[in-house]
PDB file of C-alpha atoms in Angstrom:
ATOM      1  CA  MET A1473     -36.543  -9.373  22.020  1.00 65.00           C
ATOM      2  CA  ASN A1474     -39.362  -7.403  23.363  1.00 64.00           C
ATOM      3  CA  ILE A1475     -42.369  -9.567  23.029  1.00 61.00           C
ATOM      4  CA  ARG A1476     -41.922 -11.045  26.578  1.00 62.00           C
ATOM      5  CA  LEU A1477     -41.984  -7.601  27.917  1.00 63.00           C
ATOM      6  CA  ALA A1478     -45.152  -6.934  26.007  1.00 59.00           C
ATOM      7  CA  LEU A1479     -46.543 -10.154  27.189  1.00 59.00           C
ATOM      8  CA  ASP A1480     -45.757  -9.280  30.972  1.00 59.00           C
ATOM      9  CA  GLN A1481     -47.327  -5.869  30.476  1.00 57.00           C
ATOM     10  CA  ALA A1482     -50.410  -7.487  29.017  1.00 55.00           C
ATOM     11  CA  GLU A1483     -50.827  -9.807  31.877  1.00 55.00           C
ATOM     12  CA  ARG A1484     -50.432  -7.299  34.482  1.00 56.00           C
ATOM     13  CA  SER A1485     -53.064  -5.223  32.910  1.00 56.00           C
ATOM     14  CA  GLY A1486     -55.510  -8.174  33.095  1.00 52.00           C
ATOM     15  CA  ALA A1487     -55.513  -9.258  29.492  1.00 50.00           C
ATOM     16  CA  THR A1488     -56.073 -12.974  28.470  1.00 48.00           C
ATOM     17  CA  VAL A1489     -52.963 -14.312  26.832  1.00 51.00           C
ATOM     18  CA  VAL A1490     -52.072 -17.729  25.472  1.00 49.00           C
ATOM     19  CA  PRO A1491     -50.897 -20.028  26.993  1.00 52.00           C
ATOM     20  CA  GLU A1492     -52.496 -19.404  30.475  1.00 49.00           C
ATOM     21  CA  THR A1493     -50.257 -21.387  32.773  1.00 49.00           C
ATOM     22  CA  PRO A1494     -46.782 -20.321  33.598  1.00 52.00           C
ATOM     23  CA  ILE A1495     -45.173 -23.614  32.673  1.00 45.00           C
ATOM     24  CA  ALA A1496     -46.723 -23.695  29.150  1.00 47.00           C
ATOM     25  CA  ARG A1497     -45.661 -20.083  28.738  1.00 47.00           C
ATOM     26  CA  GLN A1498     -42.137 -20.984  29.366  1.00 47.00           C
ATOM     27  CA  GLU A1499     -42.310 -23.757  26.822  1.00 44.00           C
ATOM     28  CA  VAL A1500     -44.077 -21.859  23.949  1.00 48.00           C
ATOM     29  CA  SER A1501     -41.856 -20.036  21.328  1.00 53.00           C
ATOM     30  CA  VAL A1502     -41.772 -16.403  20.661  1.00 54.00           C
ATOM     31  CA  TRP A1503     -43.090 -17.003  17.133  1.00 56.00           C
ATOM     32  CA  ARG A1504     -46.159 -18.688  18.467  1.00 58.00           C
ATOM     33  CA  LEU A1505     -46.716 -15.963  20.998  1.00 57.00           C
ATOM     34  CA  MET A1506     -46.684 -13.364  18.167  1.00 58.00           C
ATOM     35  CA  ALA A1507     -49.005 -15.649  16.059  1.00 60.00           C
ATOM     36  CA  GLN A1508     -51.552 -16.147  18.624  1.00 57.00           C
ATOM     37  CA  ASN A1509     -51.370 -12.545  20.044  1.00 59.00           C
ATOM     38  CA  PRO A1510     -50.918 -10.144  17.203  1.00 59.00           C
ATOM     39  CA  ASP A1511     -51.791  -7.270  19.315  1.00 59.00           C
ATOM     40  CA  LEU A1512     -48.586  -7.780  21.267  1.00 57.00           C
ATOM     41  CA  VAL A1513     -46.617  -6.968  18.285  1.00 58.00           C
ATOM     42  CA  PRO A1514     -47.218  -3.327  17.920  1.00 59.00           C
ATOM     43  CA  GLN A1515     -46.868  -2.967  21.607  1.00 57.00           C
ATOM     44  CA  SER A1516     -43.386  -4.529  21.541  1.00 58.00           C
ATOM     45  CA  TYR A1517     -42.525  -1.705  19.157  1.00 60.00           C
ATOM     46  CA  ALA A1518     -43.556   1.007  21.374  1.00 61.00           C
ATOM     47  CA  GLN A1519     -42.137   0.356  24.678  1.00 64.00           C
ATOM     48  CA  ASP A1520     -40.528   3.166  26.750  1.00 65.00           C
ATOM     49  CA  ARG A1521     -37.670   0.769  27.772  1.00 69.00           C
ATOM     50  CA  PRO A1522     -37.295  -1.878  25.078  1.00 70.00           C
ATOM     51  CA  ARG A1523     -34.534  -4.421  25.175  1.00 73.00           C
ATOM     52  CA  LEU A1524     -33.911  -3.811  21.648  1.00 74.00           C
ATOM     53  CA  PRO A1525     -35.213  -0.552  20.357  1.00 78.00           C
ATOM     54  CA  THR A1526     -36.384  -0.110  16.753  1.00 76.00           C
ATOM     55  CA  PRO A1527     -34.530   2.146  14.277  1.00 80.00           C
ATOM     56  CA  GLY A1528     -37.386   4.689  14.635  1.00 79.00           C
ATOM     57  CA  GLN A1529     -37.207   4.784  18.414  1.00 79.00           C
ATOM     58  CA  VAL A1530     -33.312   5.350  18.103  1.00 83.00           C
ATOM     59  CA  ALA A1531     -33.829   8.050  15.592  1.00 86.00           C
ATOM     60  CA  GLY A1532     -36.418   9.574  17.769  1.00 83.00           C
ATOM     61  CA  GLU A1533     -34.126   9.596  20.840  1.00 83.00           C
ATOM     62  CA  LEU A1534     -31.215  10.929  18.766  1.00 84.00           C
ATOM     63  CA  TRP A1535     -33.070  13.827  17.398  1.00 85.00           C
ATOM     64  CA  ALA A1536     -34.580  14.662  20.948  1.00 84.00           C
ATOM     65  CA  THR A1537     -31.072  14.977  22.346  1.00 83.00           C
ATOM     66  CA  THR A1538     -29.527  16.617  19.497  1.00 84.00           C
ATOM     67  CA  GLY A1539     -31.526  18.644  17.012  1.00 80.00           C
ATOM     68  CA  GLU A1540     -34.507  19.371  19.268  1.00 78.00           C
ATOM     69  CA  MET A1541     -32.250  20.649  22.093  1.00 79.00           C
ATOM     70  CA  ALA A1542     -30.313  22.675  19.680  1.00 79.00           C
ATOM     71  CA  LEU A1543     -33.459  24.425  18.314  1.00 78.00           C
ATOM     72  CA  GLU A1544     -34.376  25.077  21.863  1.00 79.00           C
ATOM     73  CA  GLY A1545     -31.070  26.748  22.536  1.00 79.00           C
ATOM     74  CA  ARG A1546     -29.892  23.909  24.889  1.00 79.00           C
ATOM     75  CA  ALA A1547     -27.270  22.312  22.623  1.00 75.00           C
ATOM     76  CA  MET A1548     -24.661  22.403  25.425  1.00 82.00           C
ATOM     77  CA  SER A1549     -27.059  21.096  28.125  1.00 79.00           C
ATOM     78  CA  ARG A1550     -25.769  18.203  30.183  1.00 79.00           C
ATOM     79  CA  ARG A1551     -28.641  15.947  28.706  1.00 80.00           C
ATOM     80  CA  SER A1552     -27.655  16.978  25.078  1.00 85.00           C
ATOM     81  CA  LEU A1553     -25.539  14.505  23.003  1.00 87.00           C
ATOM     82  CA  ILE A1554     -23.959  17.420  21.145  1.00 88.00           C
ATOM     83  CA  PHE A1555     -22.467  18.535  24.561  1.00 90.00           C
ATOM     84  CA  HIS A1556     -21.217  14.896  25.260  1.00 89.00           C
ATOM     85  CA  ALA A1557     -19.858  14.564  21.781  1.00 90.00           C
ATOM     86  CA  TRP A1558     -17.941  17.878  22.060  1.00 92.00           C
ATOM     87  CA  VAL A1559     -16.382  16.549  25.458  1.00 90.00           C
ATOM     88  CA  THR A1560     -15.383  13.273  23.707  1.00 92.00           C
ATOM     89  CA  LEU A1561     -14.230  15.128  20.470  1.00 93.00           C
ATOM     90  CA  ARG A1562     -11.726  17.247  22.637  1.00 91.00           C
ATOM     91  CA  SER A1563     -10.007  14.303  23.998  1.00 90.00           C
ATOM     92  CA  THR A1564     -10.008  12.652  20.607  1.00 94.00           C
ATOM     93  CA  PHE A1565      -8.290  15.565  19.076  1.00 94.00           C
ATOM     94  CA  TRP A1566      -5.563  15.636  21.438  1.00 94.00           C
ATOM     95  CA  GLY A1567      -4.964  11.838  21.437  1.00 93.00           C
ATOM     96  CA  PHE A1568      -5.175  12.018  17.586  1.00 95.00           C
ATOM     97  CA  LEU A1569      -2.554  14.749  17.541  1.00 96.00           C
ATOM     98  CA  LEU A1570      -0.225  12.828  20.023  1.00 95.00           C
ATOM     99  CA  GLY A1571      -0.715   9.502  18.213  1.00 94.00           C
ATOM    100  CA  THR A1572      -0.002  10.967  14.784  1.00 95.00           C
ATOM    101  CA  THR A1573       3.244  12.866  15.966  1.00 95.00           C
ATOM    102  CA  LEU A1574       4.538   9.728  17.799  1.00 94.00           C
ATOM    103  CA  GLY A1575       3.668   7.665  14.613  1.00 94.00           C
ATOM    104  CA  ILE A1576       5.316   9.954  12.139  1.00 95.00           C
ATOM    105  CA  ALA A1577       8.430  10.328  14.353  1.00 95.00           C
ATOM    106  CA  GLY A1578       8.583   6.466  14.900  1.00 94.00           C
ATOM    107  CA  ALA A1579       8.254   5.943  11.211  1.00 94.00           C
ATOM    108  CA  ILE A1580      11.085   8.360  10.412  1.00 94.00           C
ATOM    109  CA  ALA A1581      13.473   6.746  12.995  1.00 93.00           C
ATOM    110  CA  ILE A1582      12.576   3.124  11.550  1.00 93.00           C
ATOM    111  CA  VAL A1583      13.194   3.992   7.887  1.00 92.00           C
ATOM    112  CA  TYR A1584      16.652   5.904   8.608  1.00 91.00           C
ATOM    113  CA  SER A1585      17.787   3.540  11.504  1.00 90.00           C
ATOM    114  CA  ARG A1586      18.260  -0.183  11.062  1.00 90.00           C
ATOM    115  CA  VAL A1587      18.793  -0.498  14.892  1.00 91.00           C
ATOM    116  CA  VAL A1588      15.452   1.339  15.466  1.00 90.00           C
ATOM    117  CA  ASN A1589      13.634  -0.713  12.790  1.00 89.00           C
ATOM    118  CA  LEU A1590      14.872  -3.977  14.554  1.00 89.00           C
ATOM    119  CA  SER A1591      14.108  -2.669  18.000  1.00 88.00           C
ATOM    120  CA  LEU A1592      11.043  -0.569  17.745  1.00 88.00           C
ATOM    121  CA  MET A1593       8.855  -2.368  15.161  1.00 87.00           C
ATOM    122  CA  PRO A1594       8.502  -5.535  17.055  1.00 88.00           C
ATOM    123  CA  TRP A1595       7.382  -3.932  20.161  1.00 89.00           C
ATOM    124  CA  ALA A1596       5.001  -1.507  18.314  1.00 88.00           C
ATOM    125  CA  ILE A1597       3.339  -4.662  16.959  1.00 87.00           C
ATOM    126  CA  ILE A1598       3.429  -6.369  20.455  1.00 88.00           C
ATOM    127  CA  SER A1599       1.659  -3.328  21.932  1.00 85.00           C
ATOM    128  CA  GLN A1600      -1.392  -3.798  19.764  1.00 84.00           C
ATOM    129  CA  THR A1601      -2.072  -7.272  21.519  1.00 85.00           C
ATOM    130  CA  ILE A1602      -2.715  -5.583  24.770  1.00 83.00           C
ATOM    131  CA  PRO A1603      -6.450  -5.228  25.405  1.00 82.00           C
ATOM    132  CA  ILE A1604      -7.169  -1.574  25.627  1.00 81.00           C
ATOM    133  CA  VAL A1605      -9.936  -2.416  28.188  1.00 78.00           C
ATOM    134  CA  ALA A1606      -7.158  -3.865  30.459  1.00 79.00           C
ATOM    135  CA  LEU A1607      -4.820  -0.974  29.725  1.00 81.00           C
ATOM    136  CA  ALA A1608      -7.114   1.940  30.353  1.00 79.00           C
ATOM    137  CA  PRO A1609      -7.586   1.622  34.065  1.00 79.00           C
ATOM    138  CA  MET A1610      -3.898   1.212  34.550  1.00 83.00           C
ATOM    139  CA  ILE A1611      -3.094   4.561  32.527  1.00 83.00           C
ATOM    140  CA  ILE A1612      -5.789   6.225  34.684  1.00 79.00           C
ATOM    141  CA  VAL A1613      -4.409   4.917  37.939  1.00 79.00           C
ATOM    142  CA  LEU A1614      -0.954   5.996  36.984  1.00 83.00           C
ATOM    143  CA  SER A1615      -1.925   9.370  35.831  1.00 81.00           C
ATOM    144  CA  ALA A1616      -3.418  10.065  39.210  1.00 76.00           C
ATOM    145  CA  GLN A1617      -0.319   8.900  40.977  1.00 81.00           C
ATOM    146  CA  VAL A1618       1.896  11.415  39.076  1.00 79.00           C
ATOM    147  CA  GLY A1619      -0.479  14.245  39.977  1.00 76.00           C
ATOM    148  CA  ILE A1620      -2.357  14.660  36.648  1.00 76.00           C
ATOM    149  CA  GLU A1621      -5.782  15.718  37.684  1.00 71.00           C
ATOM    150  CA  GLY A1622      -9.035  15.338  35.682  1.00 70.00           C
ATOM    151  CA  ARG A1623      -9.702  12.924  32.979  1.00 75.00           C
ATOM    152  CA  GLY A1624      -8.723  14.648  29.824  1.00 80.00           C
ATOM    153  CA  VAL A1625      -5.112  13.593  29.775  1.00 84.00           C
ATOM    154  CA  PRO A1626      -5.613   9.955  30.563  1.00 86.00           C
ATOM    155  CA  LYS A1627      -8.214   9.740  27.728  1.00 86.00           C
ATOM    156  CA  ALA A1628      -5.895  11.490  25.302  1.00 88.00           C
ATOM    157  CA  ILE A1629      -3.098   9.074  26.093  1.00 89.00           C
ATOM    158  CA  ILE A1630      -5.516   6.027  25.676  1.00 89.00           C
ATOM    159  CA  SER A1631      -6.705   7.704  22.402  1.00 91.00           C
ATOM    160  CA  ALA A1632      -3.066   8.106  21.206  1.00 92.00           C
ATOM    161  CA  TYR A1633      -2.281   4.433  21.906  1.00 91.00           C
ATOM    162  CA  LEU A1634      -4.732   3.234  19.533  1.00 91.00           C
ATOM    163  CA  CYS A1635      -4.030   5.950  16.921  1.00 92.00           C
ATOM    164  CA  TYR A1636      -0.099   5.698  16.730  1.00 92.00           C
ATOM    165  CA  PHE A1637       0.054   2.293  15.321  1.00 93.00           C
ATOM    166  CA  PRO A1638      -1.817   2.694  12.012  1.00 93.00           C
ATOM    167  CA  VAL A1639      -0.062   5.917  11.375  1.00 94.00           C
ATOM    168  CA  LEU A1640       3.219   4.273  12.098  1.00 95.00           C
ATOM    169  CA  VAL A1641       2.807   1.297   9.663  1.00 93.00           C
ATOM    170  CA  GLY A1642       1.428   3.713   6.967  1.00 94.00           C
ATOM    171  CA  MET A1643       4.193   6.171   7.097  1.00 94.00           C
ATOM    172  CA  VAL A1644       6.874   3.400   7.194  1.00 94.00           C
ATOM    173  CA  LYS A1645       5.404   2.043   4.004  1.00 94.00           C
ATOM    174  CA  GLY A1646       4.952   5.434   2.479  1.00 93.00           C
ATOM    175  CA  LEU A1647       8.486   6.589   3.202  1.00 93.00           C
ATOM    176  CA  ARG A1648       9.799   3.385   1.752  1.00 92.00           C
ATOM    177  CA  SER A1649       7.583   3.793  -1.514  1.00 91.00           C
ATOM    178  CA  PRO A1650      10.114   5.606  -3.557  1.00 90.00           C
ATOM    179  CA  GLY A1651      11.924   3.259  -5.971  1.00 86.00           C
ATOM    180  CA  THR A1652      15.608   2.513  -6.211  1.00 86.00           C
ATOM    181  CA  ALA A1653      15.821   4.573  -9.568  1.00 88.00           C
ATOM    182  CA  GLN A1654      14.386   7.557  -7.848  1.00 87.00           C
ATOM    183  CA  LEU A1655      16.794   7.326  -4.921  1.00 85.00           C
ATOM    184  CA  ASP A1656      19.781   6.996  -7.183  1.00 86.00           C
ATOM    185  CA  LEU A1657      18.698   9.961  -9.283  1.00 88.00           C
ATOM    186  CA  LEU A1658      18.859  12.095  -6.140  1.00 87.00           C
ATOM    187  CA  LYS A1659      22.330  10.643  -5.449  1.00 86.00           C
ATOM    188  CA  THR A1660      23.494  11.688  -8.864  1.00 88.00           C
ATOM    189  CA  TYR A1661      22.407  15.186  -7.966  1.00 86.00           C
ATOM    190  CA  SER A1662      24.469  14.890  -4.686  1.00 85.00           C
ATOM    191  CA  ALA A1663      21.363  15.347  -2.603  1.00 85.00           C
ATOM    192  CA  SER A1664      21.696  14.897   1.145  1.00 86.00           C
ATOM    193  CA  SER A1665      19.396  12.551   3.256  1.00 85.00           C
ATOM    194  CA  LEU A1666      17.497  15.552   4.434  1.00 88.00           C
ATOM    195  CA  GLN A1667      16.997  16.816   0.849  1.00 88.00           C
ATOM    196  CA  SER A1668      15.883  13.185  -0.225  1.00 89.00           C
ATOM    197  CA  PHE A1669      13.379  13.189   2.650  1.00 89.00           C
ATOM    198  CA  TRP A1670      11.924  16.599   1.900  1.00 91.00           C
ATOM    199  CA  LYS A1671      11.877  16.336  -1.858  1.00 89.00           C
ATOM    200  CA  LEU A1672      11.081  12.474  -2.437  1.00 90.00           C
ATOM    201  CA  ARG A1673      10.251  10.318   0.543  1.00 91.00           C
ATOM    202  CA  LEU A1674       7.805  12.843   2.360  1.00 90.00           C
ATOM    203  CA  PRO A1675       5.835  13.692  -0.834  1.00 91.00           C
ATOM    204  CA  SER A1676       5.537  10.112  -1.787  1.00 91.00           C
ATOM    205  CA  SER A1677       4.250   9.239   1.690  1.00 92.00           C
ATOM    206  CA  VAL A1678       1.354  11.723   1.581  1.00 93.00           C
ATOM    207  CA  PRO A1679      -1.294   9.189   0.258  1.00 92.00           C
ATOM    208  CA  TYR A1680      -0.250   6.531   2.672  1.00 93.00           C
ATOM    209  CA  LEU A1681      -0.356   9.069   5.430  1.00 94.00           C
ATOM    210  CA  PHE A1682      -3.929  10.193   4.805  1.00 94.00           C
ATOM    211  CA  ALA A1683      -4.993   6.603   4.466  1.00 94.00           C
ATOM    212  CA  SER A1684      -3.530   5.855   7.911  1.00 95.00           C
ATOM    213  CA  LEU A1685      -4.923   9.062   9.368  1.00 95.00           C
ATOM    214  CA  LYS A1686      -8.410   7.926   8.410  1.00 95.00           C
ATOM    215  CA  ILE A1687      -8.059   4.848  10.518  1.00 94.00           C
ATOM    216  CA  GLY A1688      -6.198   6.608  13.217  1.00 94.00           C
ATOM    217  CA  ILE A1689      -9.089   9.032  13.684  1.00 95.00           C
ATOM    218  CA  ALA A1690     -11.664   6.475  14.026  1.00 93.00           C
ATOM    219  CA  ALA A1691      -9.335   4.318  16.478  1.00 93.00           C
ATOM    220  CA  ALA A1692      -8.609   7.618  18.382  1.00 93.00           C
ATOM    221  CA  LEU A1693     -12.466   8.159  18.931  1.00 93.00           C
ATOM    222  CA  VAL A1694     -12.899   4.494  20.070  1.00 91.00           C
ATOM    223  CA  GLY A1695      -9.926   4.927  22.514  1.00 89.00           C
ATOM    224  CA  THR A1696     -11.517   8.020  23.955  1.00 90.00           C
ATOM    225  CA  ILE A1697     -14.772   6.421  24.454  1.00 89.00           C
ATOM    226  CA  VAL A1698     -13.152   3.296  25.955  1.00 87.00           C
ATOM    227  CA  GLY A1699     -11.194   5.552  28.228  1.00 84.00           C
ATOM    228  CA  GLU A1700     -14.433   7.258  29.608  1.00 83.00           C
ATOM    229  CA  LEU A1701     -15.855   3.967  30.663  1.00 78.00           C
ATOM    230  CA  PRO A1702     -13.642   2.906  33.596  1.00 68.00           C
ATOM    231  CA  THR A1703     -13.144   6.424  34.911  1.00 59.00           C
ATOM    232  CA  GLY A1704     -16.775   6.852  36.106  1.00 61.00           C
ATOM    233  CA  ALA A1705     -17.007   9.826  33.816  1.00 67.00           C
ATOM    234  CA  ILE A1706     -20.195  11.910  33.967  1.00 76.00           C
ATOM    235  CA  ARG A1707     -19.521  13.746  30.473  1.00 83.00           C
ATOM    236  CA  GLY A1708     -18.830  12.154  27.148  1.00 85.00           C
ATOM    237  CA  LEU A1709     -20.450   9.670  24.863  1.00 88.00           C
ATOM    238  CA  GLY A1710     -18.796   6.845  26.841  1.00 86.00           C
ATOM    239  CA  ALA A1711     -20.318   8.257  30.057  1.00 84.00           C
ATOM    240  CA  ARG A1712     -23.750   8.265  28.445  1.00 86.00           C
ATOM    241  CA  ILE A1713     -23.317   4.643  27.324  1.00 85.00           C
ATOM    242  CA  LEU A1714     -22.194   3.706  30.930  1.00 83.00           C
ATOM    243  CA  ILE A1715     -24.992   5.685  32.524  1.00 81.00           C
ATOM    244  CA  GLY A1716     -27.615   4.180  30.111  1.00 78.00           C
ATOM    245  CA  ASP A1717     -26.308   0.611  31.136  1.00 76.00           C
ATOM    246  CA  GLN A1718     -26.513   1.333  34.775  1.00 73.00           C
ATOM    247  CA  PHE A1719     -29.968   2.958  34.800  1.00 73.00           C
ATOM    248  CA  GLY A1720     -31.304   0.392  32.303  1.00 70.00           C
ATOM    249  CA  THR A1721     -32.222   2.825  29.429  1.00 79.00           C
ATOM    250  CA  PRO A1722     -31.165   1.023  26.288  1.00 82.00           C
ATOM    251  CA  LEU A1723     -32.442   3.966  24.080  1.00 83.00           C
ATOM    252  CA  ALA A1724     -29.691   6.124  25.623  1.00 84.00           C
ATOM    253  CA  ILE A1725     -27.105   3.675  24.879  1.00 86.00           C
ATOM    254  CA  TRP A1726     -28.054   3.269  21.295  1.00 88.00           C
ATOM    255  CA  ALA A1727     -28.406   6.949  20.853  1.00 89.00           C
ATOM    256  CA  ALA A1728     -24.916   7.447  22.068  1.00 89.00           C
ATOM    257  CA  LEU A1729     -23.497   4.640  19.687  1.00 91.00           C
ATOM    258  CA  PHE A1730     -25.201   6.159  16.767  1.00 91.00           C
ATOM    259  CA  ALA A1731     -23.861   9.526  17.763  1.00 91.00           C
ATOM    260  CA  ALA A1732     -20.286   8.035  17.999  1.00 92.00           C
ATOM    261  CA  ALA A1733     -20.648   6.586  14.660  1.00 92.00           C
ATOM    262  CA  ILE A1734     -21.910   9.607  13.052  1.00 93.00           C
ATOM    263  CA  LEU A1735     -19.038  11.746  14.643  1.00 93.00           C
ATOM    264  CA  ALA A1736     -16.618   9.231  13.311  1.00 93.00           C
ATOM    265  CA  GLY A1737     -18.063   9.479   9.814  1.00 94.00           C
ATOM    266  CA  VAL A1738     -17.875  13.254   9.888  1.00 94.00           C
ATOM    267  CA  LEU A1739     -14.251  13.159  11.155  1.00 95.00           C
ATOM    268  CA  VAL A1740     -13.251  10.600   8.327  1.00 95.00           C
ATOM    269  CA  THR A1741     -15.108  12.661   5.780  1.00 95.00           C
ATOM    270  CA  LEU A1742     -13.133  15.776   6.682  1.00 95.00           C
ATOM    271  CA  LEU A1743      -9.971  14.008   6.269  1.00 95.00           C
ATOM    272  CA  ASP A1744     -11.000  12.625   2.837  1.00 94.00           C
ATOM    273  CA  VAL A1745     -11.927  16.235   1.818  1.00 94.00           C
ATOM    274  CA  ALA A1746      -8.367  17.323   3.110  1.00 93.00           C
ATOM    275  CA  GLN A1747      -6.658  14.420   1.223  1.00 93.00           C
ATOM    276  CA  ARG A1748      -8.319  15.380  -2.081  1.00 92.00           C
ATOM    277  CA  ALA A1749      -7.508  19.010  -1.746  1.00 92.00           C
ATOM    278  CA  THR A1750      -3.819  18.253  -0.772  1.00 91.00           C
ATOM    279  CA  LEU A1751      -3.206  15.593  -3.529  1.00 90.00           C
ATOM    280  CA  LYS A1752      -4.760  17.900  -6.071  1.00 90.00           C
ATOM    281  CA  ARG A1753      -2.405  20.830  -4.903  1.00 88.00           C
ATOM    282  CA  MET A1754       0.567  18.310  -5.214  1.00 84.00           C
ATOM    283  CA  GLY A1755      -0.421  17.331  -8.700  1.00 82.00           C
ATOM    284  CA  MET A1756      -1.189  13.788  -7.579  1.00 77.00           C
ATOM    285  CA  GLY A1757      -5.162  14.028  -7.572  1.00 64.00           C
ATOM    286  CA  ARG A1758      -7.460  12.436 -10.217  1.00 60.00           C
TER     287      ARG A1758
END
C-alpha cells in the first residue's frame, strides 16, 4: 500500500529507481519494485502520512494522543483521544440507558399482551433493516426542527435505536424461559401475574438480559460514532475519524478506530463483571 508513495518520494529526491520510464513503471508489479529496490521497503514503513499505517505507527499515535498527553496533564485537551472518547461515552451512556429502558418495557408488553406481540415485534424487526447511516441525518434534522439544540440528544437517540433491539429480543426470550411446571406451581400458590413476574420471570431473565446488554452497549457505541459523522461534529471519536478523512491523516483515523474498539472492550468487560457478581449474588453463578 505504501510502496508507491515511497517510490515517488525516492524519485523526487533524485534517486534512481527501476524501471526508469513512466510506462514501464505503471506496468511493473509492486512485488518487483520491492525486490529491485529493497531500500524502499523500510521507507514505506516510516511515512508521516501512510496509506496503510503499520501497527507500530498506530500504537505510537494512540499513545501520543492518550497516555503521553495524560502524563503531561493534557488529558482533556481537544487533541487528546481521552477527551473525544469521553464525549462519545456520554452520548453512548444516555443512548444505552434509553434503549435498554425501551427494550425492557417492550419485552414486558410483548410477553404479557398477545396484541402487542403481534403488532410490535414485526415492526421492531423491520426497523433494523433501515440503514442507520440513512436514518441518522433524518433524526438530526427533525431534532433541530423541534428546537433541540446541540448534538447530544440526536446522538443518544441514534445510539438507542441500535441498542434497544438486542435488549428487546433477549428480554422476550428471558421472560419466556420459565417452564410450564414452574408457572403452574405459582398458580397453585394463587400468585398474581405481578408476583409471578417478580418472583419467577424477572429472575429467570437476568442471564439473558446481561447477554443482551453486552451486545447493546457495543451497538450503542457504534450508533453514537455514526451519529457524529453527519453532524459535522468537532468533538467525539466519530469527529476524529471525519477530520482525519477530510485532512488526509490516516493515522488519526486508525487511532480513533482503535480507541473506539478499546472503549467497547472496556464497557463489555465492566458488564461481564457486573453479570458475574449479580448471578453469584442470586445463586446462579458458577
